[in-house]
Coordinates of N, CA and C in Angstrom, one line a residue:
Chain X
A1420 N 4.2 -16.3 9.2 CA 4.3 -14.8 9.1 C 4.8 -14.4 7.7
Q1421 N 4.5 -13.2 7.3 CA 5.0 -12.7 6.0 C 5.8 -11.4 6.3
S1422 N 6.9 -11.2 5.6 CA 7.6 -10.0 5.7 C 8.4 -9.7 4.4
V1423 N 8.8 -8.5 4.3 CA 9.5 -8.0 3.1 C 10.7 -7.2 3.5
T1424 N 11.9 -7.4 2.8 CA 13.0 -6.5 3.1 C 13.4 -5.9 1.8
Q1425 N 13.5 -4.6 1.7 CA 14.1 -3.9 0.6 C 15.4 -3.4 0.9
L1426 N 16.4 -3.8 0.2 CA 17.8 -3.4 0.4 C 18.1 -2.1 -0.2
G1427 N 18.5 -1.1 0.6 CA 18.8 0.2 0.0 C 17.6 1.1 0.1
S1428 N 17.7 2.1 1.0 CA 16.6 3.1 1.1 C 16.6 4.1 -0.1
H1429 N 17.8 4.2 -0.7 CA 18.0 5.1 -1.8 C 18.8 4.5 -2.8
V1430 N 18.4 4.6 -4.1 CA 19.2 4.1 -5.2 C 19.3 5.3 -6.2
S1431 N 20.6 5.6 -6.7 CA 20.8 6.6 -7.6 C 21.3 6.0 -8.9
V1432 N 20.7 6.5 -10.0 CA 21.2 6.0 -11.4 C 21.2 7.2 -12.3
S1433 N 21.9 7.1 -13.4 CA 21.9 8.1 -14.4 C 20.8 7.8 -15.4
E1434 N 20.3 8.8 -16.1 CA 19.3 8.5 -17.1 C 19.9 7.6 -18.2
G1435 N 19.1 6.6 -18.5 CA 19.6 5.6 -19.5 C 20.2 4.4 -18.9
A1436 N 20.6 4.4 -17.6 CA 21.2 3.3 -17.0 C 20.2 2.3 -16.5
L1437 N 20.7 1.1 -16.2 CA 19.9 0.0 -15.7 C 19.4 0.4 -14.3
V1438 N 18.1 0.0 -14.0 CA 17.5 0.2 -12.7 C 17.4 -1.2 -12.1
L1439 N 17.9 -1.4 -10.9 CA 17.7 -2.6 -10.1 C 17.3 -2.2 -8.7
L1440 N 16.1 -2.6 -8.3 CA 15.7 -2.4 -6.9 C 15.4 -3.8 -6.3
R1441 N 16.0 -4.0 -5.1 CA 16.0 -5.3 -4.6 C 14.9 -5.5 -3.5
C1442 N 14.3 -6.8 -3.6 CA 13.3 -7.1 -2.6 C 13.5 -8.6 -2.3
N1443 N 13.5 -8.9 -1.0 CA 13.5 -10.3 -0.5 C 12.3 -10.4 0.4
Y1444 N 11.7 -11.6 0.3 CA 10.5 -11.8 1.1 C 10.8 -13.0 2.1
S1445 N 9.9 -13.1 3.1 CA 9.9 -14.2 4.0 C 8.5 -14.7 4.1
S1446 N 8.3 -16.0 3.7 CA 7.0 -16.6 3.8 C 7.1 -18.1 3.9
S1447 N 6.3 -18.7 4.7 CA 6.3 -20.1 4.9 C 5.5 -20.8 3.8
V1448 N 4.7 -20.1 3.1 CA 3.9 -20.6 2.0 C 4.1 -19.8 0.7
P1449 N 3.8 -20.4 -0.4 CA 4.0 -19.6 -1.7 C 3.3 -18.2 -1.6
P1450 N 4.1 -17.2 -2.0 CA 3.6 -15.9 -1.8 C 3.0 -15.3 -3.1
Y1451 N 2.2 -14.3 -2.9 CA 1.9 -13.3 -4.0 C 2.7 -12.1 -3.8
L1452 N 3.3 -11.6 -4.8 CA 4.3 -10.5 -4.6 C 3.9 -9.3 -5.5
F1453 N 4.1 -8.1 -5.0 CA 3.6 -6.9 -5.7 C 4.7 -5.8 -5.7
W1454 N 4.8 -5.0 -6.7 CA 5.6 -3.8 -6.7 C 4.7 -2.6 -7.0
Y1455 N 4.7 -1.6 -6.1 CA 4.0 -0.4 -6.2 C 5.0 0.8 -6.4
V1456 N 4.5 1.8 -7.0 CA 5.3 3.1 -7.1 C 4.5 4.2 -6.5
Q1457 N 5.2 5.1 -5.8 CA 4.5 6.2 -5.2 C 5.2 7.5 -5.6
Y1458 N 4.5 8.4 -6.2 CA 5.1 9.7 -6.5 C 4.7 10.6 -5.4
P1459 N 5.5 11.7 -5.2 CA 5.3 12.6 -4.0 C 3.8 13.0 -3.8
N1460 N 3.4 12.9 -2.6 CA 2.0 13.3 -2.2 C 0.9 12.6 -3.0
Q1461 N 1.2 11.4 -3.4 CA 0.2 10.6 -4.1 C 0.0 9.2 -3.5
G1462 N -1.0 8.5 -3.9 CA -1.2 7.1 -3.4 C -0.3 6.2 -4.2
L1463 N -0.4 4.9 -4.0 CA 0.4 3.9 -4.6 C -0.2 3.4 -5.9
Q1464 N 0.6 3.2 -6.9 CA 0.2 2.7 -8.2 C 0.8 1.3 -8.4
L1465 N 0.0 0.4 -8.8 CA 0.6 -1.0 -9.0 C 1.4 -1.0 -10.3
L1466 N 2.7 -1.5 -10.2 CA 3.5 -1.7 -11.3 C 3.4 -3.1 -11.9
L1467 N 3.4 -4.1 -11.0 CA 3.3 -5.5 -11.5 C 3.0 -6.4 -10.3
K1468 N 2.6 -7.6 -10.6 CA 2.4 -8.6 -9.5 C 2.7 -10.0 -10.0
Y1469 N 3.1 -10.8 -9.1 CA 3.4 -12.2 -9.3 C 2.4 -13.0 -8.6
T1470 N 1.7 -13.9 -9.4 CA 0.7 -14.8 -8.8 C 0.8 -16.2 -9.1
S1471 N 2.1 -16.7 -9.2 CA 2.5 -18.1 -9.3 C 2.3 -18.6 -10.8
A1472 N 2.1 -17.7 -11.7 CA 2.1 -18.1 -13.1 C 3.6 -18.0 -13.6
A1473 N 3.9 -17.2 -14.6 CA 5.2 -17.0 -15.1 C 6.1 -16.4 -14.0
T1474 N 7.3 -16.8 -13.9 CA 8.2 -16.2 -12.9 C 8.8 -14.9 -13.3
L1475 N 8.8 -14.6 -14.6 CA 9.2 -13.3 -15.1 C 7.9 -12.5 -15.4
V1476 N 7.8 -11.4 -14.6 CA 6.5 -10.6 -14.7 C 6.8 -9.3 -15.4
K1477 N 6.1 -8.9 -16.4 CA 6.2 -7.6 -17.0 C 5.2 -6.7 -16.5
G1478 N 5.6 -5.4 -16.2 CA 4.6 -4.5 -15.7 C 4.5 -3.2 -16.6
I1479 N 4.0 -2.2 -16.0 CA 3.9 -0.9 -16.8 C 5.2 -0.2 -16.8
N1480 N 5.2 0.8 -17.7 CA 6.4 1.7 -17.8 C 7.7 1.0 -18.0
G1481 N 7.7 -0.2 -18.6 CA 8.9 -0.9 -19.0 C 9.6 -1.7 -17.8
F1482 N 8.9 -1.7 -16.7 CA 9.5 -2.5 -15.5 C 9.2 -4.0 -15.6
E1483 N 10.0 -4.8 -15.1 CA 9.8 -6.2 -14.9 C 10.4 -6.7 -13.7
A1484 N 10.0 -7.9 -13.2 CA 10.5 -8.5 -12.0 C 10.5 -10.0 -12.2
E1485 N 11.5 -10.6 -11.6 CA 11.6 -12.0 -11.6 C 11.5 -12.7 -10.3
F1486 N 10.6 -13.6 -10.2 CA 10.5 -14.4 -8.9 C 11.5 -15.5 -8.9
K1487 N 12.3 -15.5 -7.8 CA 13.3 -16.6 -7.7 C 13.1 -17.2 -6.3
K1488 N 12.4 -18.4 -6.3 CA 12.1 -19.1 -5.1 C 13.3 -19.4 -4.3
S1489 N 14.4 -19.9 -4.9 CA 15.6 -20.4 -4.2 C 16.3 -19.2 -3.5
E1490 N 16.1 -18.0 -4.0 CA 16.7 -16.8 -3.4 C 15.7 -16.0 -2.6
T1491 N 14.5 -16.4 -2.6 CA 13.4 -15.7 -1.9 C 13.4 -14.2 -2.3
S1492 N 13.6 -14.0 -3.6 CA 13.7 -12.6 -4.1 C 12.7 -12.3 -5.2
F1493 N 12.5 -11.0 -5.4 CA 11.6 -10.5 -6.4 C 12.1 -9.1 -6.8
H1494 N 13.2 -9.1 -7.4 CA 13.9 -7.8 -7.7 C 13.2 -7.1 -8.9
L1495 N 13.1 -5.8 -8.9 CA 12.5 -5.0 -9.9 C 13.6 -4.4 -10.8
T1496 N 13.4 -4.5 -12.1 CA 14.4 -4.0 -13.0 C 13.8 -3.2 -14.2
K1497 N 14.6 -2.3 -14.8 CA 14.2 -1.6 -16.0 C 15.5 -1.4 -16.7
P1498 N 15.5 -1.7 -18.0 CA 16.8 -1.6 -18.8 C 17.3 -0.2 -18.8
S1499 N 16.5 0.8 -18.9 CA 16.9 2.2 -19.2 C 16.1 3.2 -18.4
A1500 N 16.7 3.8 -17.4 CA 16.0 4.7 -16.6 C 15.6 6.0 -17.3
H1501 N 14.4 6.5 -17.0 CA 14.0 7.9 -17.4 C 13.8 8.8 -16.2
M1502 N 13.9 10.1 -16.5 CA 13.8 11.0 -15.4 C 12.4 10.8 -14.7
S1503 N 11.4 10.5 -15.4 CA 10.1 10.3 -14.9 C 9.9 9.1 -13.9
D1504 N 11.0 8.3 -13.9 CA 10.9 7.1 -13.0 C 11.3 7.5 -11.6
A1505 N 11.8 8.7 -11.4 CA 12.1 9.1 -10.0 C 10.9 9.1 -9.1
A1506 N 10.9 8.2 -8.1 CA 9.8 8.0 -7.2 C 10.2 7.1 -6.1
E1507 N 9.3 6.7 -5.2 CA 9.5 5.7 -4.2 C 8.8 4.4 -4.6
Y1508 N 9.6 3.3 -4.5 CA 9.1 2.0 -4.9 C 8.9 1.1 -3.7
F1509 N 7.8 0.4 -3.6 CA 7.5 -0.5 -2.5 C 7.2 -1.9 -3.0
C1510 N 7.9 -2.8 -2.4 CA 7.6 -4.2 -2.6 C 6.6 -4.7 -1.5
A1511 N 5.7 -5.6 -1.9 CA 4.7 -6.1 -0.9 C 4.5 -7.5 -1.1
V1512 N 4.1 -8.2 0.0 CA 3.9 -9.7 -0.1 C 2.5 -9.9 0.5
R1513 N 1.9 -11.0 0.0 CA 0.6 -11.4 0.6 C 0.5 -12.9 0.4
T1514 N 0.1 -13.6 1.4 CA 0.0 -15.1 1.3 C -1.4 -15.5 1.7
S1515 N -1.7 -16.7 1.3 CA -3.0 -17.2 1.6 C -3.1 -17.3 3.2
G1516 N -4.3 -17.0 3.7 CA -4.4 -16.9 5.1 C -4.3 -15.5 5.6
Y1517 N -3.7 -14.6 4.8 CA -3.5 -13.2 5.2 C -4.5 -12.4 4.3
S1518 N -5.1 -11.5 4.8 CA -6.0 -10.6 4.1 C -5.4 -9.4 3.5
T1519 N -4.2 -9.1 4.0 CA -3.7 -7.8 3.7 C -2.2 -7.9 3.2
L1520 N -1.8 -6.8 2.6 CA -0.4 -6.7 2.1 C 0.5 -6.3 3.3
T1521 N 1.7 -6.9 3.2 CA 2.8 -6.4 4.1 C 3.8 -5.8 3.2
F1522 N 4.1 -4.5 3.5 CA 5.0 -3.7 2.6 C 6.4 -3.7 3.2
G1523 N 7.4 -3.5 2.3 CA 8.7 -3.1 2.7 C 8.8 -1.6 3.0
K1524 N 10.0 -1.2 3.5 CA 10.1 0.2 3.9 C 10.3 1.1 2.7
G1525 N 10.4 0.6 1.5 CA 10.5 1.4 0.3 C 11.9 1.8 -0.1
T1526 N 12.1 2.0 -1.4 CA 13.4 2.4 -2.0 C 13.1 3.7 -2.8
M1527 N 13.8 4.7 -2.5 CA 13.7 6.0 -3.3 C 14.6 5.9 -4.5
L1528 N 14.1 6.0 -5.7 CA 14.9 6.0 -6.9 C 15.2 7.4 -7.3
L1529 N 16.4 7.7 -7.4 CA 16.8 9.1 -7.9 C 17.5 8.9 -9.3
V1530 N 17.0 9.7 -10.2 CA 17.5 9.6 -11.6 C 18.2 11.0 -12.0
S1531 N 19.5 10.9 -12.3 CA 20.2 12.2 -12.7 C 20.4 12.2 -14.2
P1532 N 20.4 13.5 -14.7 CA 20.6 13.6 -16.2 C 21.9 13.2 -16.6
Chain A
D1154 N -14.4 3.7 -14.7 CA -13.6 3.5 -13.5 C -13.0 4.8 -13.0
T1155 N -13.5 5.3 -11.9 CA -13.0 6.6 -11.5 C -11.9 6.5 -10.4
G1156 N -11.6 5.3 -10.0 CA -10.6 5.1 -9.1 C -11.0 5.3 -7.6
V1157 N -10.1 5.1 -6.7 CA -10.4 5.2 -5.3 C -10.2 6.7 -4.9
S1158 N -11.2 7.3 -4.3 CA -11.1 8.7 -3.9 C -11.1 8.8 -2.4
Q1159 N -10.4 9.8 -1.9 CA -10.3 10.1 -0.4 C -10.6 11.6 -0.1
D1160 N -11.2 11.8 1.0 CA -11.5 13.2 1.3 C -11.4 13.4 2.8
P1161 N -10.8 14.4 3.3 CA -10.0 15.4 2.6 C -8.6 14.9 2.2
R1162 N -7.9 15.7 1.4 CA -6.6 15.3 1.0 C -5.6 15.7 2.1
H1163 N -5.9 16.8 2.8 CA -5.0 17.2 3.9 C -5.9 17.7 5.1
K1164 N -5.4 17.4 6.3 CA -6.2 17.8 7.5 C -5.1 18.2 8.5
I1165 N -5.3 19.4 9.0 CA -4.5 19.9 10.1 C -5.4 20.1 11.3
T1166 N -5.0 19.5 12.5 CA -5.9 19.6 13.6 C -5.0 19.8 14.9
K1167 N -5.7 20.2 15.9 CA -5.0 20.3 17.2 C -5.1 19.1 18.0
R1168 N -4.1 18.8 18.8 CA -4.1 17.6 19.7 C -5.4 17.6 20.5
G1169 N -6.0 16.5 20.6 CA -7.2 16.3 21.4 C -8.5 16.4 20.6
Q1170 N -8.4 16.9 19.3 CA -9.6 17.0 18.5 C -9.9 15.7 17.8
N1171 N -11.2 15.6 17.4 CA -11.5 14.4 16.6 C -11.5 14.7 15.1
V1172 N -11.1 13.7 14.3 CA -11.1 13.9 12.9 C -11.8 12.7 12.2
T1173 N -12.3 12.9 11.0 CA -13.0 11.8 10.3 C -12.6 11.9 8.8
F1174 N -12.2 10.8 8.3 CA -11.8 10.7 6.9 C -12.8 9.8 6.1
R1175 N -12.9 10.1 4.8 CA -13.8 9.3 4.0 C -13.1 8.7 2.9
C1176 N -13.5 7.5 2.5 CA -12.9 6.8 1.4 C -14.1 6.3 0.5
D1177 N -14.0 6.6 -0.8 CA -15.0 6.0 -1.8 C -14.2 5.0 -2.7
P1178 N -14.5 3.7 -2.5 CA -13.8 2.7 -3.3 C -14.3 2.7 -4.8
I1179 N -13.6 1.9 -5.6 CA -14.0 1.6 -6.9 C -15.4 0.9 -6.8
S1180 N -16.3 1.3 -7.6 CA -17.7 0.9 -7.3 C -18.0 -0.5 -7.1
E1181 N -17.4 -1.4 -7.9 CA -17.8 -2.8 -7.8 C -17.0 -3.6 -6.8
H1182 N -16.0 -2.9 -6.2 CA -15.1 -3.6 -5.3 C -15.8 -4.0 -3.9
N1183 N -15.6 -5.2 -3.5 CA -16.2 -5.6 -2.3 C -15.3 -5.5 -1.0
R1184 N -14.0 -5.3 -1.2 CA -13.1 -5.2 -0.1 C -12.6 -3.8 -0.1
L1185 N -12.4 -3.3 1.2 CA -11.9 -2.0 1.4 C -10.9 -2.0 2.6
Y1186 N -9.8 -1.4 2.4 CA -8.7 -1.5 3.4 C -8.3 -0.1 3.8
W1187 N -7.8 0.0 5.0 CA -7.2 1.3 5.5 C -5.7 0.9 5.9
Y1188 N -4.8 1.8 5.5 CA -3.4 1.7 5.9 C -3.0 3.0 6.4
R1189 N -1.9 3.0 7.2 CA -1.2 4.2 7.7 C 0.2 4.2 7.2
Q1190 N 0.7 5.4 6.7 CA 2.0 5.5 6.2 C 2.7 6.7 6.9
T1191 N 3.8 6.4 7.6 CA 4.6 7.5 8.2 C 5.8 7.7 7.4
L1192 N 6.5 8.8 7.6 CA 7.6 9.2 6.8 C 8.7 8.2 6.8
G1193 N 9.1 7.8 5.6 CA 10.2 6.8 5.5 C 9.8 5.4 5.7
Q1194 N 8.5 5.1 5.8 CA 8.1 3.8 6.0 C 7.1 3.4 4.9
G1195 N 6.9 2.1 4.8 CA 5.9 1.6 3.9 C 4.5 1.6 4.6
P1196 N 3.5 1.5 3.8 CA 2.1 1.5 4.5 C 2.0 0.3 5.4
E1197 N 1.3 0.6 6.5 CA 1.0 -0.4 7.5 C -0.5 -0.6 7.6
F1198 N -0.9 -1.9 7.6 CA -2.3 -2.2 7.7 C -3.0 -1.8 8.9
L1199 N -4.2 -1.2 8.8 CA -5.0 -0.9 10.0 C -6.2 -1.8 10.1
T1200 N -7.0 -1.8 9.0 CA -8.3 -2.6 9.1 C -8.8 -2.9 7.7
Y1201 N -9.7 -3.9 7.6 CA -10.3 -4.0 6.3 C -11.7 -4.6 6.4
F1202 N -12.5 -4.3 5.4 CA -13.9 -4.7 5.3 C -14.1 -5.5 4.1
Q1203 N -15.0 -6.5 4.3 CA -15.6 -7.2 3.1 C -17.0 -6.9 3.1
N1204 N -17.4 -6.1 2.1 CA -18.8 -5.5 2.1 C -18.9 -4.7 3.3
E1205 N -19.9 -4.8 4.1 CA -20.1 -4.0 5.3 C -19.4 -4.5 6.5
A1206 N -18.9 -5.7 6.5 CA -18.4 -6.4 7.7 C -16.9 -6.0 7.8
Q1207 N -16.6 -5.6 9.0 CA -15.2 -5.3 9.4 C -14.6 -6.6 9.8
L1208 N -13.7 -7.2 9.0 CA -13.2 -8.6 9.3 C -11.9 -8.7 10.0
E1209 N -11.1 -7.6 10.0 CA -9.8 -7.7 10.7 C -9.4 -6.3 11.1
K1210 N -8.7 -6.2 12.3 CA -8.2 -5.0 12.8 C -6.8 -5.2 13.3
S1211 N -5.9 -4.3 12.9 CA -4.5 -4.4 13.4 C -4.3 -4.0 14.8
R1212 N -3.3 -4.5 15.4 CA -3.0 -4.0 16.8 C -2.6 -2.5 16.8
L1213 N -2.3 -2.0 15.6 CA -2.0 -0.5 15.5 C -3.3 0.3 15.7
L1214 N -4.5 -0.3 15.5 CA -5.7 0.4 15.6 C -6.2 0.4 17.1
S1215 N -5.8 1.5 17.8 CA -6.1 1.7 19.2 C -7.6 2.0 19.3
D1216 N -8.1 2.0 20.6 CA -9.5 2.3 20.9 C -9.9 3.6 20.4
R1217 N -9.0 4.5 20.1 CA -9.3 5.9 19.7 C -9.7 5.9 18.2
F1218 N -9.4 4.8 17.5 CA -9.7 4.7 16.1 C -11.0 3.8 15.9
S1219 N -11.8 4.3 15.0 CA -13.0 3.5 14.6 C -13.2 3.6 13.1
A1220 N -13.6 2.6 12.5 CA -13.9 2.6 11.1 C -15.3 1.9 10.8
E1221 N -15.9 2.5 9.8 CA -17.2 1.9 9.4 C -17.3 1.9 7.9
R1222 N -18.2 1.0 7.4 CA -18.5 0.9 6.0 C -20.0 0.6 5.9
P1223 N -20.8 1.5 6.1 CA -22.3 1.3 6.1 C -22.7 0.9 4.6
K1224 N -23.5 -0.1 4.5 CA -24.1 -0.5 3.2 C -23.0 -1.0 2.3
G1225 N -21.8 -1.2 2.8 CA -20.8 -1.8 1.9 C -20.3 -0.9 0.8
S1226 N -20.5 0.4 1.0 CA -20.0 1.3 -0.1 C -18.8 2.1 0.4
F1227 N -19.0 3.4 0.7 CA -17.9 4.2 1.2 C -17.6 3.8 2.6
S1228 N -16.4 4.3 3.1 CA -16.0 4.0 4.5 C -15.5 5.3 5.1
T1229 N -15.6 5.3 6.4 CA -15.1 6.4 7.2 C -14.1 5.9 8.3
L1230 N -13.1 6.6 8.5 CA -12.1 6.3 9.6 C -12.1 7.5 10.5
E1231 N -12.5 7.3 11.8 CA -12.5 8.4 12.7 C -11.4 8.2 13.8
I1232 N -10.7 9.2 14.1 CA -9.7 9.2 15.2 C -10.2 10.2 16.2
Q1233 N -10.4 9.7 17.4 CA -10.8 10.5 18.6 C -9.6 10.9 19.4
R1234 N -9.7 12.1 20.0 CA -8.7 12.6 20.9 C -7.3 12.5 20.2
T1235 N -7.1 13.1 19.1 CA -5.9 12.9 18.3 C -4.6 13.3 19.1
E1236 N -3.6 12.5 18.8 CA -2.2 12.7 19.4 C -1.2 13.1 18.3
Q1237 N -0.1 13.7 18.7 CA 0.9 14.0 17.7 C 1.4 12.8 16.9
G1238 N 1.4 11.7 17.6 CA 1.8 10.4 17.0 C 0.9 9.9 15.9
D1239 N -0.3 10.5 15.8 CA -1.2 10.1 14.8 C -0.9 10.8 13.4
S1240 N 0.0 11.7 13.4 CA 0.3 12.4 12.2 C 0.9 11.4 11.2
A1241 N 0.3 11.3 10.0 CA 0.7 10.3 9.1 C -0.2 10.5 7.8
M1242 N 0.1 9.7 6.8 CA -0.7 9.6 5.6 C -1.6 8.4 5.8
Y1243 N -2.9 8.6 5.7 CA -3.9 7.5 5.8 C -4.4 7.1 4.4
L1244 N -4.1 5.9 4.0 CA -4.4 5.4 2.7 C -5.5 4.5 2.7
C1245 N -6.4 4.6 1.7 CA -7.5 3.6 1.5 C -7.2 2.9 0.2
A1246 N -7.6 1.6 0.2 CA -7.4 0.8 -1.0 C -8.7 -0.1 -1.1
S1247 N -9.0 -0.5 -2.3 CA -10.1 -1.4 -2.5 C -9.7 -2.5 -3.5
S1248 N -10.4 -3.6 -3.4 CA -10.2 -4.7 -4.3 C -11.4 -5.5 -4.5
L1249 N -11.4 -6.3 -5.6 CA -12.5 -7.2 -5.9 C -12.0 -8.6 -5.5
S1250 N -12.5 -9.2 -4.5 CA -12.0 -10.5 -4.0 C -12.8 -11.6 -4.7
D1251 N -12.1 -12.5 -5.3 CA -12.8 -13.6 -6.0 C -12.5 -14.9 -5.3
S1252 N -13.5 -15.4 -4.7 CA -13.4 -16.7 -4.0 C -12.4 -16.8 -3.0
G1253 N -12.1 -15.6 -2.4 CA -11.2 -15.6 -1.2 C -9.7 -15.7 -1.6
R1254 N -9.3 -15.6 -2.9 CA -7.9 -15.7 -3.2 C -7.2 -14.5 -2.7
S1255 N -5.9 -14.7 -2.5 CA -5.1 -13.6 -2.0 C -4.4 -12.8 -3.1
S1256 N -4.7 -13.1 -4.3 CA -4.0 -12.5 -5.4 C -4.7 -11.2 -5.9
D1257 N -5.9 -10.9 -5.4 CA -6.6 -9.8 -5.9 C -5.8 -8.5 -5.7
T1258 N -5.8 -7.6 -6.7 CA -5.0 -6.4 -6.6 C -5.7 -5.3 -5.8
Q1259 N -5.0 -4.7 -4.9 CA -5.5 -3.6 -4.2 C -5.1 -2.3 -4.9
Y1260 N -6.2 -1.4 -5.1 CA -6.0 -0.2 -5.8 C -6.1 0.9 -4.7
F1261 N -5.1 1.8 -4.7 CA -5.0 2.8 -3.7 C -5.5 4.2 -4.1
G1262 N -6.1 4.9 -3.1 CA -6.5 6.2 -3.2 C -5.3 7.1 -3.0
P1263 N -5.5 8.5 -3.2 CA -4.4 9.4 -3.0 C -3.9 9.7 -1.6
G1264 N -4.8 9.2 -0.6 CA -4.4 9.4 0.8 C -4.9 10.7 1.4
T1265 N -5.0 10.7 2.7 CA -5.3 11.9 3.5 C -4.1 12.1 4.4
R1266 N -3.5 13.3 4.3 CA -2.3 13.6 5.1 C -2.8 14.3 6.4
L1267 N -2.6 13.7 7.5 CA -3.0 14.3 8.8 C -1.8 14.8 9.5
T1268 N -2.0 16.1 9.9 CA -1.0 16.7 10.8 C -1.6 17.1 12.1
V1269 N -1.1 16.6 13.2 CA -1.6 17.0 14.5 C -0.7 17.9 15.2
L1270 N -1.1 19.1 15.5 CA -0.2 20.1 16.1 C -0.3 20.0 17.7

């Protein structure tokens, strides 16, 4: 089975502060991991994905995530938050043998001036 | 690349009515997925197609739901006898599957928001 847990339904940061969104996965086989962002009333946009190459993955808009097998984690970070980063972020997992993505419940990122 | 498109973007219907949604995937993509997203939740898988074949259906997909992908191009999702619990955002995604690997990226459309009164 595959599953994802995102800690914190809401995260608040100030503009310019570090962004850290947490994601832990459960999988009995090596996973493929994804982060998507969703702006209000829109679909999901891929930020980055891990496919068993480099453990540190760089994505769009200055985001990056590090795959840590020992911690079963794939946390999303950005050194300096912008107001435009305010959105909902979803972590998702997919493993061989599964055709679809399993998503976490999402974390809403709030950025204050 | 025009992206994944969905129509309509919003649908309001009365309980008991039938509704149909359409999804147009990215043109060269062979896989097409339907997900449902309710408030405060991540998307949940409903069904997916490889070309015109429907290969998997979730337990969430009751008998009132049917999906088709004729000719392996666009897809339709129909809900019969809608219930208030069907109110949700219905998302479509497509991907290009290469040799069955699980790492192919799914690209999402903007979704259709269904409200059942």
